[in-house]
JSON list of C-alpha atoms in Angstrom, two decimals:
[
{"chain": "V", "resi": 830, "resn": "UNK", "atom": "CA", "xyz": [39.03, 6.29, -51.12]},
{"chain": "V", "resi": 831, "resn": "UNK", "atom": "CA", "xyz": [40.32, 9.83, -51.06]},
{"chain": "V", "resi": 832, "resn": "UNK", "atom": "CA", "xyz": [42.28, 11.48, -53.84]},
{"chain": "V", "resi": 833, "resn": "UNK", "atom": "CA", "xyz": [44.41, 14.50, -53.02]},
{"chain": "V", "resi": 834, "resn": "UNK", "atom": "CA", "xyz": [45.72, 17.06, -55.49]},
{"chain": "V", "resi": 835, "resn": "UNK", "atom": "CA", "xyz": [48.16, 19.76, -54.39]},
{"chain": "V", "resi": 836, "resn": "UNK", "atom": "CA", "xyz": [48.69, 23.07, -56.13]},
{"chain": "V", "resi": 837, "resn": "UNK", "atom": "CA", "xyz": [50.28, 26.44, -55.48]},
{"chain": "V", "resi": 838, "resn": "UNK", "atom": "CA", "xyz": [53.95, 25.58, -55.48]},
{"chain": "V", "resi": 839, "resn": "UNK", "atom": "CA", "xyz": [56.52, 27.59, -57.36]},
{"chain": "V", "resi": 840, "resn": "UNK", "atom": "CA", "xyz": [59.66, 29.69, -57.20]},
{"chain": "V", "resi": 841, "resn": "UNK", "atom": "CA", "xyz": [59.84, 32.54, -54.70]},
{"chain": "V", "resi": 842, "resn": "UNK", "atom": "CA", "xyz": [62.55, 34.71, -53.25]},
{"chain": "V", "resi": 843, "resn": "UNK", "atom": "CA", "xyz": [63.58, 34.42, -49.64]},
{"chain": "V", "resi": 844, "resn": "UNK", "atom": "CA", "xyz": [61.20, 36.36, -47.45]},
{"chain": "V", "resi": 845, "resn": "UNK", "atom": "CA", "xyz": [58.32, 35.82, -49.82]},
{"chain": "V", "resi": 846, "resn": "UNK", "atom": "CA", "xyz": [55.07, 33.92, -49.42]},
{"chain": "V", "resi": 847, "resn": "UNK", "atom": "CA", "xyz": [53.20, 31.08, -51.07]},
{"chain": "V", "resi": 848, "resn": "UNK", "atom": "CA", "xyz": [49.90, 29.40, -50.36]},
{"chain": "V", "resi": 849, "resn": "UNK", "atom": "CA", "xyz": [49.58, 25.71, -51.08]},
{"chain": "V", "resi": 850, "resn": "UNK", "atom": "CA", "xyz": [46.20, 24.10, -51.61]},
{"chain": "V", "resi": 851, "resn": "UNK", "atom": "CA", "xyz": [45.21, 20.47, -51.42]},
{"chain": "V", "resi": 852, "resn": "UNK", "atom": "CA", "xyz": [41.86, 19.53, -52.91]},
{"chain": "V", "resi": 853, "resn": "UNK", "atom": "CA", "xyz": [40.29, 16.27, -51.82]},
{"chain": "V", "resi": 854, "resn": "UNK", "atom": "CA", "xyz": [37.75, 14.10, -53.55]},
{"chain": "V", "resi": 855, "resn": "UNK", "atom": "CA", "xyz": [34.94, 12.35, -51.73]},
{"chain": "V", "resi": 856, "resn": "UNK", "atom": "CA", "xyz": [32.12, 13.36, -49.44]},
{"chain": "V", "resi": 857, "resn": "UNK", "atom": "CA", "xyz": [33.73, 12.53, -46.09]},
{"chain": "V", "resi": 858, "resn": "UNK", "atom": "CA", "xyz": [36.49, 15.12, -46.03]},
{"chain": "V", "resi": 859, "resn": "UNK", "atom": "CA", "xyz": [35.27, 16.38, -42.67]},
{"chain": "V", "resi": 860, "resn": "UNK", "atom": "CA", "xyz": [36.17, 12.99, -41.17]},
{"chain": "V", "resi": 861, "resn": "UNK", "atom": "CA", "xyz": [39.82, 13.29, -42.10]},
{"chain": "V", "resi": 862, "resn": "UNK", "atom": "CA", "xyz": [42.71, 14.86, -40.27]},
{"chain": "V", "resi": 863, "resn": "UNK", "atom": "CA", "xyz": [45.15, 16.42, -42.69]},
{"chain": "V", "resi": 864, "resn": "UNK", "atom": "CA", "xyz": [48.86, 16.93, -42.73]},
{"chain": "V", "resi": 865, "resn": "UNK", "atom": "CA", "xyz": [51.51, 18.64, -44.81]},
{"chain": "V", "resi": 866, "resn": "UNK", "atom": "CA", "xyz": [54.89, 17.00, -45.22]},
{"chain": "V", "resi": 867, "resn": "UNK", "atom": "CA", "xyz": [57.95, 17.96, -47.25]},
{"chain": "V", "resi": 868, "resn": "UNK", "atom": "CA", "xyz": [60.97, 16.22, -48.67]},
{"chain": "V", "resi": 869, "resn": "UNK", "atom": "CA", "xyz": [64.11, 17.98, -49.78]},
{"chain": "V", "resi": 870, "resn": "UNK", "atom": "CA", "xyz": [66.65, 16.29, -52.08]},
{"chain": "V", "resi": 871, "resn": "UNK", "atom": "CA", "xyz": [68.74, 13.82, -50.17]},
{"chain": "V", "resi": 872, "resn": "UNK", "atom": "CA", "xyz": [66.69, 14.20, -47.02]},
{"chain": "V", "resi": 873, "resn": "UNK", "atom": "CA", "xyz": [63.95, 12.22, -45.37]},
{"chain": "V", "resi": 874, "resn": "UNK", "atom": "CA", "xyz": [60.35, 13.30, -45.55]},
{"chain": "V", "resi": 875, "resn": "UNK", "atom": "CA", "xyz": [59.43, 15.46, -42.58]},
{"chain": "V", "resi": 876, "resn": "UNK", "atom": "CA", "xyz": [56.24, 16.62, -40.94]},
{"chain": "V", "resi": 877, "resn": "UNK", "atom": "CA", "xyz": [55.44, 20.28, -41.49]},
{"chain": "V", "resi": 878, "resn": "UNK", "atom": "CA", "xyz": [51.94, 20.88, -40.14]},
{"chain": "V", "resi": 879, "resn": "UNK", "atom": "CA", "xyz": [48.76, 19.05, -39.21]},
{"chain": "V", "resi": 880, "resn": "UNK", "atom": "CA", "xyz": [45.15, 19.89, -38.51]},
{"chain": "V", "resi": 881, "resn": "UNK", "atom": "CA", "xyz": [42.34, 17.95, -36.87]},
{"chain": "V", "resi": 882, "resn": "UNK", "atom": "CA", "xyz": [39.33, 16.91, -38.88]},
{"chain": "V", "resi": 883, "resn": "UNK", "atom": "CA", "xyz": [37.18, 19.79, -37.63]},
{"chain": "V", "resi": 884, "resn": "UNK", "atom": "CA", "xyz": [40.00, 22.30, -38.00]},
{"chain": "V", "resi": 885, "resn": "UNK", "atom": "CA", "xyz": [39.98, 23.20, -34.34]},
{"chain": "V", "resi": 886, "resn": "UNK", "atom": "CA", "xyz": [43.54, 22.14, -33.52]},
{"chain": "V", "resi": 887, "resn": "UNK", "atom": "CA", "xyz": [46.73, 22.65, -35.45]},
{"chain": "V", "resi": 888, "resn": "UNK", "atom": "CA", "xyz": [50.29, 21.45, -35.00]},
{"chain": "V", "resi": 889, "resn": "UNK", "atom": "CA", "xyz": [53.55, 22.61, -36.51]},
{"chain": "V", "resi": 890, "resn": "UNK", "atom": "CA", "xyz": [57.15, 21.55, -36.79]},
{"chain": "V", "resi": 891, "resn": "UNK", "atom": "CA", "xyz": [59.42, 23.85, -34.82]},
{"chain": "V", "resi": 892, "resn": "UNK", "atom": "CA", "xyz": [61.16, 24.90, -38.02]},
{"chain": "V", "resi": 893, "resn": "UNK", "atom": "CA", "xyz": [57.99, 26.48, -39.43]},
{"chain": "V", "resi": 894, "resn": "UNK", "atom": "CA", "xyz": [56.18, 27.62, -36.30]},
{"chain": "V", "resi": 895, "resn": "UNK", "atom": "CA", "xyz": [55.22, 31.28, -36.55]},
{"chain": "V", "resi": 896, "resn": "UNK", "atom": "CA", "xyz": [55.75, 31.34, -40.33]},
{"chain": "V", "resi": 897, "resn": "UNK", "atom": "CA", "xyz": [53.35, 28.71, -41.70]},
{"chain": "V", "resi": 898, "resn": "UNK", "atom": "CA", "xyz": [49.63, 28.37, -41.10]},
{"chain": "V", "resi": 899, "resn": "UNK", "atom": "CA", "xyz": [47.52, 25.32, -41.90]},
{"chain": "V", "resi": 900, "resn": "UNK", "atom": "CA", "xyz": [43.77, 25.65, -42.37]},
{"chain": "V", "resi": 901, "resn": "UNK", "atom": "CA", "xyz": [40.95, 23.40, -43.49]},
{"chain": "V", "resi": 902, "resn": "UNK", "atom": "CA", "xyz": [37.74, 24.26, -45.32]},
{"chain": "V", "resi": 903, "resn": "UNK", "atom": "CA", "xyz": [35.41, 21.28, -45.08]},
{"chain": "V", "resi": 904, "resn": "UNK", "atom": "CA", "xyz": [32.82, 22.94, -47.29]},
{"chain": "V", "resi": 905, "resn": "UNK", "atom": "CA", "xyz": [35.37, 23.16, -50.11]},
{"chain": "V", "resi": 906, "resn": "UNK", "atom": "CA", "xyz": [37.13, 19.85, -49.38]},
{"chain": "V", "resi": 907, "resn": "UNK", "atom": "CA", "xyz": [40.40, 21.74, -49.27]},
{"chain": "V", "resi": 908, "resn": "UNK", "atom": "CA", "xyz": [43.30, 22.16, -46.90]},
{"chain": "V", "resi": 909, "resn": "UNK", "atom": "CA", "xyz": [45.72, 25.06, -47.19]},
{"chain": "V", "resi": 910, "resn": "UNK", "atom": "CA", "xyz": [49.24, 25.83, -46.11]},
{"chain": "V", "resi": 911, "resn": "UNK", "atom": "CA", "xyz": [50.05, 29.53, -45.97]},
{"chain": "V", "resi": 912, "resn": "UNK", "atom": "CA", "xyz": [53.81, 29.96, -45.99]},
{"chain": "V", "resi": 913, "resn": "UNK", "atom": "CA", "xyz": [55.30, 33.31, -45.06]},
{"chain": "V", "resi": 914, "resn": "UNK", "atom": "CA", "xyz": [58.87, 34.50, -44.53]},
{"chain": "V", "resi": 915, "resn": "UNK", "atom": "CA", "xyz": [60.13, 31.68, -46.67]},
{"chain": "V", "resi": 916, "resn": "UNK", "atom": "CA", "xyz": [63.74, 30.60, -46.38]},
{"chain": "V", "resi": 917, "resn": "UNK", "atom": "CA", "xyz": [65.96, 28.68, -48.81]},
{"chain": "V", "resi": 918, "resn": "UNK", "atom": "CA", "xyz": [65.86, 25.73, -46.41]},
{"chain": "V", "resi": 919, "resn": "UNK", "atom": "CA", "xyz": [62.10, 25.49, -47.03]},
{"chain": "V", "resi": 920, "resn": "UNK", "atom": "CA", "xyz": [62.85, 24.30, -50.55]},
{"chain": "V", "resi": 921, "resn": "UNK", "atom": "CA", "xyz": [61.30, 20.86, -51.00]},
{"chain": "V", "resi": 922, "resn": "UNK", "atom": "CA", "xyz": [58.47, 18.92, -52.56]},
{"chain": "V", "resi": 923, "resn": "UNK", "atom": "CA", "xyz": [55.44, 19.46, -50.37]},
{"chain": "V", "resi": 924, "resn": "UNK", "atom": "CA", "xyz": [52.84, 16.72, -49.93]},
{"chain": "V", "resi": 925, "resn": "UNK", "atom": "CA", "xyz": [49.45, 16.73, -48.31]},
{"chain": "V", "resi": 926, "resn": "UNK", "atom": "CA", "xyz": [48.17, 13.64, -46.58]},
{"chain": "V", "resi": 927, "resn": "UNK", "atom": "CA", "xyz": [44.93, 12.46, -45.02]},
{"chain": "V", "resi": 928, "resn": "UNK", "atom": "CA", "xyz": [43.90, 9.99, -42.37]},
{"chain": "V", "resi": 929, "resn": "UNK", "atom": "CA", "xyz": [40.49, 9.26, -40.91]},
{"chain": "V", "resi": 930, "resn": "UNK", "atom": "CA", "xyz": [41.09, 9.85, -37.24]},
{"chain": "V", "resi": 931, "resn": "UNK", "atom": "CA", "xyz": [40.20, 12.14, -34.33]},
{"chain": "V", "resi": 932, "resn": "UNK", "atom": "CA", "xyz": [43.63, 13.54, -33.60]},
{"chain": "V", "resi": 933, "resn": "UNK", "atom": "CA", "xyz": [46.38, 14.30, -36.05]},
{"chain": "V", "resi": 934, "resn": "UNK", "atom": "CA", "xyz": [49.49, 12.17, -36.38]},
{"chain": "V", "resi": 935, "resn": "UNK", "atom": "CA", "xyz": [52.89, 13.65, -37.14]},
{"chain": "V", "resi": 936, "resn": "UNK", "atom": "CA", "xyz": [54.36, 10.53, -38.68]},
{"chain": "V", "resi": 937, "resn": "UNK", "atom": "CA", "xyz": [53.97, 9.89, -42.37]},
{"chain": "V", "resi": 938, "resn": "UNK", "atom": "CA", "xyz": [53.42, 6.18, -41.80]},
{"chain": "V", "resi": 939, "resn": "UNK", "atom": "CA", "xyz": [50.18, 6.97, -39.96]},
{"chain": "V", "resi": 940, "resn": "UNK", "atom": "CA", "xyz": [48.57, 8.69, -42.95]},
{"chain": "V", "resi": 941, "resn": "UNK", "atom": "CA", "xyz": [46.60, 6.64, -45.47]},
{"chain": "V", "resi": 942, "resn": "UNK", "atom": "CA", "xyz": [46.28, 8.93, -48.47]},
{"chain": "V", "resi": 943, "resn": "UNK", "atom": "CA", "xyz": [48.83, 11.14, -50.21]},
{"chain": "V", "resi": 944, "resn": "UNK", "atom": "CA", "xyz": [48.91, 13.67, -52.97]},
{"chain": "V", "resi": 945, "resn": "UNK", "atom": "CA", "xyz": [51.46, 13.73, -55.76]},
{"chain": "V", "resi": 946, "resn": "UNK", "atom": "CA", "xyz": [53.37, 16.68, -54.32]},
{"chain": "V", "resi": 947, "resn": "UNK", "atom": "CA", "xyz": [54.12, 20.22, -55.42]},
{"chain": "V", "resi": 948, "resn": "UNK", "atom": "CA", "xyz": [57.57, 21.77, -55.70]},
{"chain": "V", "resi": 949, "resn": "UNK", "atom": "CA", "xyz": [58.47, 24.81, -53.64]},
{"chain": "V", "resi": 950, "resn": "UNK", "atom": "CA", "xyz": [61.77, 26.50, -54.40]},
{"chain": "V", "resi": 951, "resn": "UNK", "atom": "CA", "xyz": [63.02, 29.45, -52.36]},
{"chain": "V", "resi": 952, "resn": "UNK", "atom": "CA", "xyz": [65.93, 31.38, -53.82]},
{"chain": "V", "resi": 953, "resn": "UNK", "atom": "CA", "xyz": [68.39, 33.33, -51.70]}
]
């Protein structure tokens, strides 16, 4: 079992930055690929970024490429999402997710564990 707890959300003006953190329980964090997803009101959940279990490979949705950076610290059991140049359309609840696998999926259905989410609101 893995428990995930996100933090770092909040209200920021367009063009600003936030860093989300996702702390994981358990001693096998290094075996898990991690992903960040988001869901805006009235919209489906969408993939934002993913990282392989060792942190060597990262993947991004086109909408955030060049602005967001995912990273993973296996010593601290934590995955981060650095969000720069935020836009109002980035407003959503952001979730981290984990799956014990070699690659990193980009579909929510392929992840086994989820956090409770953290709200990010970007004002114009």
